[in-house]
Amino acid sequence: MTTPAHVAIIMDGNGRWAKARGLPRLAGHRAGVEALRQTVRTAPELGIRWLTVYAFSSENWSRPKSEVSDLMGLLKLFIRRDLAELHQNGVRVRIIGARTGLEPDIAALLDEAETLTAGNQALNLVIAFNYGGRDEMVRAVRKIAEDAAAGRIDVPEITSETVSNALDTKDIPDPDLVIRTSGEMRLSNFLLWQAAYSELVFLPCYWPDFTTRQLVEALGEFAARERRFGGLAARGVAS
Ligand code: FPP
């Protein structure tokens, strides 16, 4: 079976999972963190080398203040409590998203997670935090424009590689597979540039119900797809 090297996940449906049980939304997010923990443990066993998860989007700030604060609290707790285990298991943590304007303690934790795990190789866990694909592209365009204005780069020499290298995901391979849970079928500003040729798999289950079974199911669907990257099918090309 062809295993995707890089799987990216939109962990959607925590709120609906909680509502269906008559629980507060925070309970759904807590259960979501547990599903994430399990996925991080299972992914390398299934041959996945890169796992990117959408933890907090640049648009999530518009949620009620209390929910934003709950999500920040969960992220802090996740890094504080799980960092040692992640490190022990050889997980390298990287964070993508805008770093400016974050609370100093969160910014420090993100830096700590990246620095501590920089040498690990068992799994690359990329956490998209304060992330939005359009925002990432705007920041990249600014960077390239500044380089052009300062004479560090000639405009005709700008290629798609120049753009890739100016994104937060510099040195991270594009995702082969993007999974979204909860039945919604859209990208919601996630990895807009990077997912150009990704296979998309939409699962009906809410994120807290995502287990190894759903991951294996998504990998099976990926394996059955034929990736052409804009070219022709492998069969019949010769004639
Ligand atoms: C979508 O559910 C999920 C999120 C907005 C955040 C995902 C966060 C976690 C799984 C936990 C925190 C992450 C880390 C890394 C500690 P939703 O609230 O949009 O659900 P709904 O669409 O059913 O309301």
PDB file of N, CA and C in Angstrom, residues 117-216:
ATOM      1  N   THR A 117      13.150  19.766  20.562  1.00  0.00           N
ATOM      2  CA  THR A 117      12.946  18.590  19.712  1.00  0.00           C
ATOM      3  C   THR A 117      13.632  18.690  18.351  1.00  0.00           C
ATOM      4  N   ALA A 118      14.429  19.747  18.163  1.00  0.00           N
ATOM      5  CA  ALA A 118      14.993  20.037  16.829  1.00  0.00           C
ATOM      6  C   ALA A 118      15.757  18.863  16.210  1.00  0.00           C
ATOM      7  N   GLY A 119      16.353  17.999  17.050  1.00  0.00           N
ATOM      8  CA  GLY A 119      17.177  16.924  16.503  1.00  0.00           C
ATOM      9  C   GLY A 119      16.423  15.609  16.288  1.00  0.00           C
ATOM     10  N   ASN A 120      15.118  15.590  16.592  1.00  0.00           N
ATOM     11  CA  ASN A 120      14.365  14.330  16.526  1.00  0.00           C
ATOM     12  C   ASN A 120      13.945  13.961  15.102  1.00  0.00           C
ATOM     13  N   GLN A 121      13.732  12.665  14.873  1.00  0.00           N
ATOM     14  CA  GLN A 121      13.461  12.215  13.505  1.00  0.00           C
ATOM     15  C   GLN A 121      12.336  11.194  13.345  1.00  0.00           C
ATOM     16  N   ALA A 122      11.781  10.684  14.448  1.00  0.00           N
ATOM     17  CA  ALA A 122      10.782   9.609  14.303  1.00  0.00           C
ATOM     18  C   ALA A 122       9.514  10.104  13.606  1.00  0.00           C
ATOM     19  N   LEU A 123       9.102  11.327  13.955  1.00  0.00           N
ATOM     20  CA  LEU A 123       7.910  11.930  13.340  1.00  0.00           C
ATOM     21  C   LEU A 123       8.065  13.448  13.413  1.00  0.00           C
ATOM     22  N   ASN A 124       7.682  14.114  12.336  1.00  0.00           N
ATOM     23  CA  ASN A 124       7.636  15.575  12.362  1.00  0.00           C
ATOM     24  C   ASN A 124       6.200  15.988  12.622  1.00  0.00           C
ATOM     25  N   LEU A 125       5.962  16.621  13.772  1.00  0.00           N
ATOM     26  CA  LEU A 125       4.621  17.102  14.103  1.00  0.00           C
ATOM     27  C   LEU A 125       4.592  18.610  13.869  1.00  0.00           C
ATOM     28  N   VAL A 126       3.788  19.019  12.893  1.00  0.00           N
ATOM     29  CA  VAL A 126       3.702  20.439  12.571  1.00  0.00           C
ATOM     30  C   VAL A 126       2.367  20.956  13.102  1.00  0.00           C
ATOM     31  N   ILE A 127       2.431  21.888  14.027  1.00  0.00           N
ATOM     32  CA  ILE A 127       1.199  22.430  14.607  1.00  0.00           C
ATOM     33  C   ILE A 127       0.911  23.785  13.957  1.00  0.00           C
ATOM     34  N   ALA A 128      -0.237  23.856  13.271  1.00  0.00           N
ATOM     35  CA  ALA A 128      -0.640  25.127  12.668  1.00  0.00           C
ATOM     36  C   ALA A 128      -1.392  25.912  13.731  1.00  0.00           C
ATOM     37  N   PHE A 129      -0.760  26.947  14.217  1.00  0.00           N
ATOM     38  CA  PHE A 129      -1.310  27.713  15.330  1.00  0.00           C
ATOM     39  C   PHE A 129      -1.291  29.200  14.961  1.00  0.00           C
ATOM     40  N   ASN A 130      -2.405  29.881  15.147  1.00  0.00           N
ATOM     41  CA  ASN A 130      -2.551  31.261  14.660  1.00  0.00           C
ATOM     42  C   ASN A 130      -2.205  31.271  13.174  1.00  0.00           C
ATOM     43  N   TYR A 131      -2.705  30.246  12.487  1.00  0.00           N
ATOM     44  CA  TYR A 131      -2.351  30.020  11.086  1.00  0.00           C
ATOM     45  C   TYR A 131      -3.534  30.273  10.161  1.00  0.00           C
ATOM     46  N   GLY A 132      -3.231  30.891   9.031  1.00  0.00           N
ATOM     47  CA  GLY A 132      -4.205  31.026   7.948  1.00  0.00           C
ATOM     48  C   GLY A 132      -3.411  31.027   6.657  1.00  0.00           C
ATOM     49  N   GLY A 133      -3.875  30.283   5.659  1.00  0.00           N
ATOM     50  CA  GLY A 133      -3.127  30.182   4.403  1.00  0.00           C
ATOM     51  C   GLY A 133      -2.943  31.534   3.729  1.00  0.00           C
ATOM     52  N   ARG A 134      -3.988  32.342   3.744  1.00  0.00           N
ATOM     53  CA  ARG A 134      -3.869  33.653   3.091  1.00  0.00           C
ATOM     54  C   ARG A 134      -2.909  34.553   3.857  1.00  0.00           C
ATOM     55  N   ASP A 135      -3.018  34.526   5.165  1.00  0.00           N
ATOM     56  CA  ASP A 135      -2.102  35.335   5.990  1.00  0.00           C
ATOM     57  C   ASP A 135      -0.656  34.909   5.740  1.00  0.00           C
ATOM     58  N   GLU A 136      -0.433  33.601   5.657  1.00  0.00           N
ATOM     59  CA  GLU A 136       0.920  33.086   5.406  1.00  0.00           C
ATOM     60  C   GLU A 136       1.433  33.600   4.058  1.00  0.00           C
ATOM     61  N   MET A 137       0.541  33.604   3.044  1.00  0.00           N
ATOM     62  CA  MET A 137       0.960  34.072   1.725  1.00  0.00           C
ATOM     63  C   MET A 137       1.229  35.573   1.729  1.00  0.00           C
ATOM     64  N   VAL A 138       0.419  36.330   2.449  1.00  0.00           N
ATOM     65  CA  VAL A 138       0.649  37.777   2.530  1.00  0.00           C
ATOM     66  C   VAL A 138       2.013  38.043   3.168  1.00  0.00           C
ATOM     67  N   ARG A 139       2.308  37.311   4.244  1.00  0.00           N
ATOM     68  CA  ARG A 139       3.612  37.519   4.900  1.00  0.00           C
ATOM     69  C   ARG A 139       4.755  37.120   3.965  1.00  0.00           C
ATOM     70  N   ALA A 140       4.538  36.075   3.164  1.00  0.00           N
ATOM     71  CA  ALA A 140       5.570  35.637   2.218  1.00  0.00           C
ATOM     72  C   ALA A 140       5.774  36.684   1.119  1.00  0.00           C
ATOM     73  N   VAL A 141       4.670  37.239   0.620  1.00  0.00           N
ATOM     74  CA  VAL A 141       4.769  38.257  -0.443  1.00  0.00           C
ATOM     75  C   VAL A 141       5.532  39.470   0.087  1.00  0.00           C
ATOM     76  N   ARG A 142       5.218  39.857   1.326  1.00  0.00           N
ATOM     77  CA  ARG A 142       5.934  41.000   1.916  1.00  0.00           C
ATOM     78  C   ARG A 142       7.432  40.731   1.975  1.00  0.00           C
ATOM     79  N   LYS A 143       7.788  39.520   2.404  1.00  0.00           N
ATOM     80  CA  LYS A 143       9.195  39.148   2.541  1.00  0.00           C
ATOM     81  C   LYS A 143       9.897  39.226   1.177  1.00  0.00           C
ATOM     82  N   ILE A 144       9.253  38.672   0.155  1.00  0.00           N
ATOM     83  CA  ILE A 144       9.852  38.654  -1.180  1.00  0.00           C
ATOM     84  C   ILE A 144       9.952  40.086  -1.722  1.00  0.00           C
ATOM     85  N   ALA A 145       8.907  40.889  -1.485  1.00  0.00           N
ATOM     86  CA  ALA A 145       8.925  42.276  -1.959  1.00  0.00           C
ATOM     87  C   ALA A 145      10.049  43.058  -1.286  1.00  0.00           C
ATOM     88  N   GLU A 146      10.247  42.792   0.006  1.00  0.00           N
ATOM     89  CA  GLU A 146      11.339  43.479   0.717  1.00  0.00           C
ATOM     90  C   GLU A 146      12.688  43.078   0.129  1.00  0.00           C
ATOM     91  N   ASP A 147      12.831  41.774  -0.164  1.00  0.00           N
ATOM     92  CA  ASP A 147      14.084  41.305  -0.765  1.00  0.00           C
ATOM     93  C   ASP A 147      14.307  41.946  -2.133  1.00  0.00           C
ATOM     94  N   ALA A 148      13.228  42.098  -2.895  1.00  0.00           N
ATOM     95  CA  ALA A 148      13.344  42.705  -4.226  1.00  0.00           C
ATOM     96  C   ALA A 148      13.713  44.181  -4.094  1.00  0.00           C
ATOM     97  N   ALA A 149      13.034  44.869  -3.159  1.00  0.00           N
ATOM     98  CA  ALA A 149      13.290  46.302  -2.981  1.00  0.00           C
ATOM     99  C   ALA A 149      14.723  46.552  -2.529  1.00  0.00           C
ATOM    100  N   ALA A 150      15.252  45.606  -1.744  1.00  0.00           N
ATOM    101  CA  ALA A 150      16.618  45.771  -1.229  1.00  0.00           C
ATOM    102  C   ALA A 150      17.655  45.241  -2.219  1.00  0.00           C
ATOM    103  N   GLY A 151      17.213  44.757  -3.358  1.00  0.00           N
ATOM    104  CA  GLY A 151      18.137  44.261  -4.382  1.00  0.00           C
ATOM    105  C   GLY A 151      18.702  42.886  -4.098  1.00  0.00           C
ATOM    106  N   ARG A 152      18.115  42.165  -3.138  1.00  0.00           N
ATOM    107  CA  ARG A 152      18.613  40.816  -2.818  1.00  0.00           C
ATOM    108  C   ARG A 152      18.092  39.783  -3.805  1.00  0.00           C
ATOM    109  N   ILE A 153      17.031  40.130  -4.545  1.00  0.00           N
ATOM    110  CA  ILE A 153      16.476  39.194  -5.521  1.00  0.00           C
ATOM    111  C   ILE A 153      15.975  39.994  -6.731  1.00  0.00           C
ATOM    112  N   ASP A 154      16.188  39.430  -7.941  1.00  0.00           N
ATOM    113  CA  ASP A 154      15.672  40.073  -9.153  1.00  0.00           C
ATOM    114  C   ASP A 154      14.261  39.547  -9.413  1.00  0.00           C
ATOM    115  N   VAL A 155      13.334  40.438  -9.706  1.00  0.00           N
ATOM    116  CA  VAL A 155      11.930  40.029  -9.880  1.00  0.00           C
ATOM    117  C   VAL A 155      11.762  38.905 -10.916  1.00  0.00           C
ATOM    118  N   PRO A 156      12.424  38.956 -12.106  1.00  0.00           N
ATOM    119  CA  PRO A 156      12.220  37.858 -13.066  1.00  0.00           C
ATOM    120  C   PRO A 156      12.707  36.504 -12.542  1.00  0.00           C
ATOM    121  N   GLU A 157      13.526  36.529 -11.495  1.00  0.00           N
ATOM    122  CA  GLU A 157      14.036  35.263 -10.944  1.00  0.00           C
ATOM    123  C   GLU A 157      13.100  34.633  -9.906  1.00  0.00           C
ATOM    124  N   ILE A 158      11.995  35.307  -9.619  1.00  0.00           N
ATOM    125  CA  ILE A 158      11.055  34.743  -8.634  1.00  0.00           C
ATOM    126  C   ILE A 158      10.339  33.541  -9.249  1.00  0.00           C
ATOM    127  N   THR A 159      10.446  32.397  -8.570  1.00  0.00           N
ATOM    128  CA  THR A 159       9.820  31.161  -9.057  1.00  0.00           C
ATOM    129  C   THR A 159       8.902  30.616  -7.959  1.00  0.00           C
ATOM    130  N   SER A 160       8.260  29.484  -8.254  1.00  0.00           N
ATOM    131  CA  SER A 160       7.404  28.905  -7.219  1.00  0.00           C
ATOM    132  C   SER A 160       8.268  28.435  -6.040  1.00  0.00           C
ATOM    133  N   GLU A 161       9.527  28.123  -6.318  1.00  0.00           N
ATOM    134  CA  GLU A 161      10.430  27.732  -5.223  1.00  0.00           C
ATOM    135  C   GLU A 161      10.690  28.924  -4.285  1.00  0.00           C
ATOM    136  N   THR A 162      10.833  30.121  -4.897  1.00  0.00           N
ATOM    137  CA  THR A 162      11.034  31.331  -4.081  1.00  0.00           C
ATOM    138  C   THR A 162       9.852  31.491  -3.126  1.00  0.00           C
ATOM    139  N   VAL A 163       8.652  31.281  -3.657  1.00  0.00           N
ATOM    140  CA  VAL A 163       7.446  31.440  -2.828  1.00  0.00           C
ATOM    141  C   VAL A 163       7.435  30.366  -1.739  1.00  0.00           C
ATOM    142  N   SER A 164       7.665  29.098  -2.144  1.00  0.00           N
ATOM    143  CA  SER A 164       7.668  28.003  -1.153  1.00  0.00           C
ATOM    144  C   SER A 164       8.638  28.303  -0.015  1.00  0.00           C
ATOM    145  N   ASN A 165       9.805  28.838  -0.387  1.00  0.00           N
ATOM    146  CA  ASN A 165      10.821  29.099   0.631  1.00  0.00           C
ATOM    147  C   ASN A 165      10.497  30.295   1.528  1.00  0.00           C
ATOM    148  N   ALA A 166       9.546  31.106   1.103  1.00  0.00           N
ATOM    149  CA  ALA A 166       9.171  32.264   1.932  1.00  0.00           C
ATOM    150  C   ALA A 166       7.987  31.939   2.845  1.00  0.00           C
ATOM    151  N   LEU A 167       7.408  30.747   2.668  1.00  0.00           N
ATOM    152  CA  LEU A 167       6.271  30.353   3.505  1.00  0.00           C
ATOM    153  C   LEU A 167       6.741  29.779   4.837  1.00  0.00           C
ATOM    154  N   ASP A 168       5.816  29.685   5.796  1.00  0.00           N
ATOM    155  CA  ASP A 168       6.159  29.105   7.107  1.00  0.00           C
ATOM    156  C   ASP A 168       6.613  27.662   6.958  1.00  0.00           C
ATOM    157  N   THR A 169       6.167  27.006   5.875  1.00  0.00           N
ATOM    158  CA  THR A 169       6.442  25.578   5.674  1.00  0.00           C
ATOM    159  C   THR A 169       7.746  25.323   4.931  1.00  0.00           C
ATOM    160  N   LYS A 170       8.603  26.352   4.850  1.00  0.00           N
ATOM    161  CA  LYS A 170       9.912  26.165   4.217  1.00  0.00           C
ATOM    162  C   LYS A 170      10.546  24.868   4.749  1.00  0.00           C
ATOM    163  N   ASP A 171      11.080  24.064   3.851  1.00  0.00           N
ATOM    164  CA  ASP A 171      11.731  22.785   4.209  1.00  0.00           C
ATOM    165  C   ASP A 171      10.760  21.673   4.647  1.00  0.00           C
ATOM    166  N   ILE A 172       9.478  21.942   4.608  1.00  0.00           N
ATOM    167  CA  ILE A 172       8.491  20.903   4.929  1.00  0.00           C
ATOM    168  C   ILE A 172       7.873  20.444   3.609  1.00  0.00           C
ATOM    169  N   PRO A 173       7.859  19.136   3.319  1.00  0.00           N
ATOM    170  CA  PRO A 173       7.265  18.697   2.055  1.00  0.00           C
ATOM    171  C   PRO A 173       5.773  18.995   2.010  1.00  0.00           C
ATOM    172  N   ASP A 174       5.225  19.153   0.812  1.00  0.00           N
ATOM    173  CA  ASP A 174       3.786  19.391   0.683  1.00  0.00           C
ATOM    174  C   ASP A 174       3.016  18.178   1.213  1.00  0.00           C
ATOM    175  N   PRO A 175       1.828  18.390   1.770  1.00  0.00           N
ATOM    176  CA  PRO A 175       1.062  17.226   2.247  1.00  0.00           C
ATOM    177  C   PRO A 175       0.612  16.361   1.074  1.00  0.00           C
ATOM    178  N   ASP A 176       0.711  15.047   1.246  1.00  0.00           N
ATOM    179  CA  ASP A 176       0.201  14.125   0.234  1.00  0.00           C
ATOM    180  C   ASP A 176      -1.292  13.954   0.417  1.00  0.00           C
ATOM    181  N   LEU A 177      -1.710  13.989   1.675  1.00  0.00           N
ATOM    182  CA  LEU A 177      -3.103  13.722   2.011  1.00  0.00           C
ATOM    183  C   LEU A 177      -3.590  14.749   3.032  1.00  0.00           C
ATOM    184  N   VAL A 178      -4.730  15.349   2.756  1.00  0.00           N
ATOM    185  CA  VAL A 178      -5.371  16.233   3.736  1.00  0.00           C
ATOM    186  C   VAL A 178      -6.679  15.566   4.162  1.00  0.00           C
ATOM    187  N   ILE A 179      -6.823  15.375   5.470  1.00  0.00           N
ATOM    188  CA  ILE A 179      -8.034  14.765   6.020  1.00  0.00           C
ATOM    189  C   ILE A 179      -8.830  15.849   6.749  1.00  0.00           C
ATOM    190  N   ARG A 180     -10.136  15.877   6.537  1.00  0.00           N
ATOM    191  CA  ARG A 180     -10.986  16.745   7.366  1.00  0.00           C
ATOM    192  C   ARG A 180     -12.097  15.901   7.957  1.00  0.00           C
ATOM    193  N   THR A 181     -12.284  16.041   9.247  1.00  0.00           N
ATOM    194  CA  THR A 181     -13.359  15.301   9.911  1.00  0.00           C
ATOM    195  C   THR A 181     -14.615  16.161   9.987  1.00  0.00           C
ATOM    196  N   SER A 182     -15.674  15.583  10.431  1.00  0.00           N
ATOM    197  CA  SER A 182     -16.962  16.234  10.749  1.00  0.00           C
ATOM    198  C   SER A 182     -17.876  16.415   9.541  1.00  0.00           C
ATOM    199  N   GLY A 183     -17.474  15.905   8.379  1.00  0.00           N
ATOM    200  CA  GLY A 183     -18.365  15.958   7.223  1.00  0.00           C
ATOM    201  C   GLY A 183     -18.312  17.252   6.427  1.00  0.00           C
ATOM    202  N   GLU A 184     -17.652  18.292   6.962  1.00  0.00           N
ATOM    203  CA  GLU A 184     -17.521  19.536   6.189  1.00  0.00           C
ATOM    204  C   GLU A 184     -16.536  19.286   5.055  1.00  0.00           C
ATOM    205  N   MET A 185     -16.805  19.878   3.881  1.00  0.00           N
ATOM    206  CA  MET A 185     -15.938  19.626   2.733  1.00  0.00           C
ATOM    207  C   MET A 185     -15.342  20.917   2.199  1.00  0.00           C
ATOM    208  N   ARG A 186     -14.417  21.462   2.938  1.00  0.00           N
ATOM    209  CA  ARG A 186     -13.690  22.648   2.457  1.00  0.00           C
ATOM    210  C   ARG A 186     -12.349  22.723   3.163  1.00  0.00           C
ATOM    211  N   LEU A 187     -11.469  23.592   2.637  1.00  0.00           N
ATOM    212  CA  LEU A 187     -10.120  23.691   3.210  1.00  0.00           C
ATOM    213  C   LEU A 187     -10.028  24.720   4.330  1.00  0.00           C
ATOM    214  N   SER A 188     -10.966  25.664   4.372  1.00  0.00           N
ATOM    215  CA  SER A 188     -10.979  26.674   5.438  1.00  0.00           C
ATOM    216  C   SER A 188      -9.615  27.326   5.664  1.00  0.00           C
ATOM    217  N   ASN A 189      -8.990  27.758   4.571  1.00  0.00           N
ATOM    218  CA  ASN A 189      -7.749  28.554   4.695  1.00  0.00           C
ATOM    219  C   ASN A 189      -6.554  27.738   5.209  1.00  0.00           C
ATOM    220  N   PHE A 190      -6.601  26.431   5.030  1.00  0.00           N
ATOM    221  CA  PHE A 190      -5.526  25.551   5.536  1.00  0.00           C
ATOM    222  C   PHE A 190      -4.594  25.173   4.388  1.00  0.00           C
ATOM    223  N   LEU A 191      -3.334  25.463   4.487  1.00  0.00           N
ATOM    224  CA  LEU A 191      -2.297  25.034   3.542  1.00  0.00           C
ATOM    225  C   LEU A 191      -2.707  25.250   2.081  1.00  0.00           C
ATOM    226  N   LEU A 192      -3.180  26.457   1.780  1.00  0.00           N
ATOM    227  CA  LEU A 192      -3.733  26.719   0.444  1.00  0.00           C
ATOM    228  C   LEU A 192      -2.713  26.502  -0.671  1.00  0.00           C
ATOM    229  N   TRP A 193      -1.497  26.941  -0.473  1.00  0.00           N
ATOM    230  CA  TRP A 193      -0.442  26.767  -1.486  1.00  0.00           C
ATOM    231  C   TRP A 193       0.023  25.314  -1.510  1.00  0.00           C
ATOM    232  N   GLN A 194       0.244  24.782  -0.317  1.00  0.00           N
ATOM    233  CA  GLN A 194       0.880  23.474  -0.177  1.00  0.00           C
ATOM    234  C   GLN A 194      -0.025  22.322  -0.601  1.00  0.00           C
ATOM    235  N   ALA A 195      -1.342  22.513  -0.519  1.00  0.00           N
ATOM    236  CA  ALA A 195      -2.275  21.408  -0.803  1.00  0.00           C
ATOM    237  C   ALA A 195      -2.691  21.377  -2.277  1.00  0.00           C
ATOM    238  N   ALA A 196      -1.949  22.092  -3.132  1.00  0.00           N
ATOM    239  CA  ALA A 196      -2.335  22.200  -4.550  1.00  0.00           C
ATOM    240  C   ALA A 196      -2.594  20.832  -5.180  1.00  0.00           C
ATOM    241  N   TYR A 197      -1.780  19.838  -4.846  1.00  0.00           N
ATOM    242  CA  TYR A 197      -1.946  18.501  -5.441  1.00  0.00           C
ATOM    243  C   TYR A 197      -2.217  17.418  -4.392  1.00  0.00           C
ATOM    244  N   SER A 198      -2.636  17.837  -3.215  1.00  0.00           N
ATOM    245  CA  SER A 198      -2.912  16.846  -2.168  1.00  0.00           C
ATOM    246  C   SER A 198      -4.200  16.102  -2.481  1.00  0.00           C
ATOM    247  N   GLU A 199      -4.268  14.858  -2.050  1.00  0.00           N
ATOM    248  CA  GLU A 199      -5.532  14.131  -2.084  1.00  0.00           C
ATOM    249  C   GLU A 199      -6.332  14.579  -0.865  1.00  0.00           C
ATOM    250  N   LEU A 200      -7.624  14.785  -1.062  1.00  0.00           N
ATOM    251  CA  LEU A 200      -8.474  15.237   0.045  1.00  0.00           C
ATOM    252  C   LEU A 200      -9.414  14.105   0.447  1.00  0.00           C
ATOM    253  N   VAL A 201      -9.444  13.831   1.751  1.00  0.00           N
ATOM    254  CA  VAL A 201     -10.371  12.801   2.247  1.00  0.00           C
ATOM    255  C   VAL A 201     -11.227  13.427   3.351  1.00  0.00           C
ATOM    256  N   PHE A 202     -12.543  13.356   3.168  1.00  0.00           N
ATOM    257  CA  PHE A 202     -13.471  13.920   4.147  1.00  0.00           C
ATOM    258  C   PHE A 202     -14.161  12.784   4.889  1.00  0.00           C
ATOM    259  N   LEU A 203     -14.049  12.817   6.193  1.00  0.00           N
ATOM    260  CA  LEU A 203     -14.645  11.746   6.994  1.00  0.00           C
ATOM    261  C   LEU A 203     -15.852  12.292   7.766  1.00  0.00           C
ATOM    262  N   PRO A 204     -16.894  11.495   7.930  1.00  0.00           N
ATOM    263  CA  PRO A 204     -18.088  11.998   8.623  1.00  0.00           C
ATOM    264  C   PRO A 204     -17.913  12.143  10.140  1.00  0.00           C
ATOM    265  N   CYS A 205     -16.978  11.428  10.732  1.00  0.00           N
ATOM    266  CA  CYS A 205     -16.905  11.431  12.202  1.00  0.00           C
ATOM    267  C   CYS A 205     -16.398  12.771  12.737  1.00  0.00           C
ATOM    268  N   TYR A 206     -16.834  13.114  13.953  1.00  0.00           N
ATOM    269  CA  TYR A 206     -16.300  14.303  14.619  1.00  0.00           C
ATOM    270  C   TYR A 206     -14.878  13.997  15.087  1.00  0.00           C
ATOM    271  N   TRP A 207     -14.047  15.061  15.196  1.00  0.00           N
ATOM    272  CA  TRP A 207     -12.637  14.834  15.519  1.00  0.00           C
ATOM    273  C   TRP A 207     -12.413  13.988  16.793  1.00  0.00           C
ATOM    274  N   PRO A 208     -13.148  14.229  17.892  1.00  0.00           N
ATOM    275  CA  PRO A 208     -12.868  13.425  19.094  1.00  0.00           C
ATOM    276  C   PRO A 208     -13.079  11.925  18.875  1.00  0.00           C
ATOM    277  N   ASP A 209     -13.860  11.553  17.854  1.00  0.00           N
ATOM    278  CA  ASP A 209     -14.100  10.130  17.575  1.00  0.00           C
ATOM    279  C   ASP A 209     -13.083   9.547  16.600  1.00  0.00           C
ATOM    280  N   PHE A 210     -12.094  10.341  16.203  1.00  0.00           N
ATOM    281  CA  PHE A 210     -11.095   9.883  15.236  1.00  0.00           C
ATOM    282  C   PHE A 210     -10.107   8.961  15.953  1.00  0.00           C
ATOM    283  N   THR A 211      -9.991   7.726  15.450  1.00  0.00           N
ATOM    284  CA  THR A 211      -9.074   6.761  16.057  1.00  0.00           C
ATOM    285  C   THR A 211      -8.203   6.163  14.949  1.00  0.00           C
ATOM    286  N   THR A 212      -7.382   5.184  15.334  1.00  0.00           N
ATOM    287  CA  THR A 212      -6.536   4.494  14.348  1.00  0.00           C
ATOM    288  C   THR A 212      -7.383   3.954  13.198  1.00  0.00           C
ATOM    289  N   ARG A 213      -8.602   3.513  13.537  1.00  0.00           N
ATOM    290  CA  ARG A 213      -9.475   2.949  12.511  1.00  0.00           C
ATOM    291  C   ARG A 213      -9.766   3.964  11.400  1.00  0.00           C
ATOM    292  N   GLN A 214     -10.106   5.192  11.794  1.00  0.00           N
ATOM    293  CA  GLN A 214     -10.412   6.218  10.788  1.00  0.00           C
ATOM    294  C   GLN A 214      -9.154   6.612  10.010  1.00  0.00           C
ATOM    295  N   LEU A 215      -8.013   6.617  10.715  1.00  0.00           N
ATOM    296  CA  LEU A 215      -6.763   6.972  10.028  1.00  0.00           C
ATOM    297  C   LEU A 215      -6.440   5.922   8.972  1.00  0.00           C
ATOM    298  N   VAL A 216      -6.578   4.656   9.354  1.00  0.00           N
ATOM    299  CA  VAL A 216      -6.301   3.566   8.413  1.00  0.00           C
ATOM    300  C   VAL A 216      -7.269   3.630   7.227  1.00  0.00           C
TER     301      VAL A 216
END
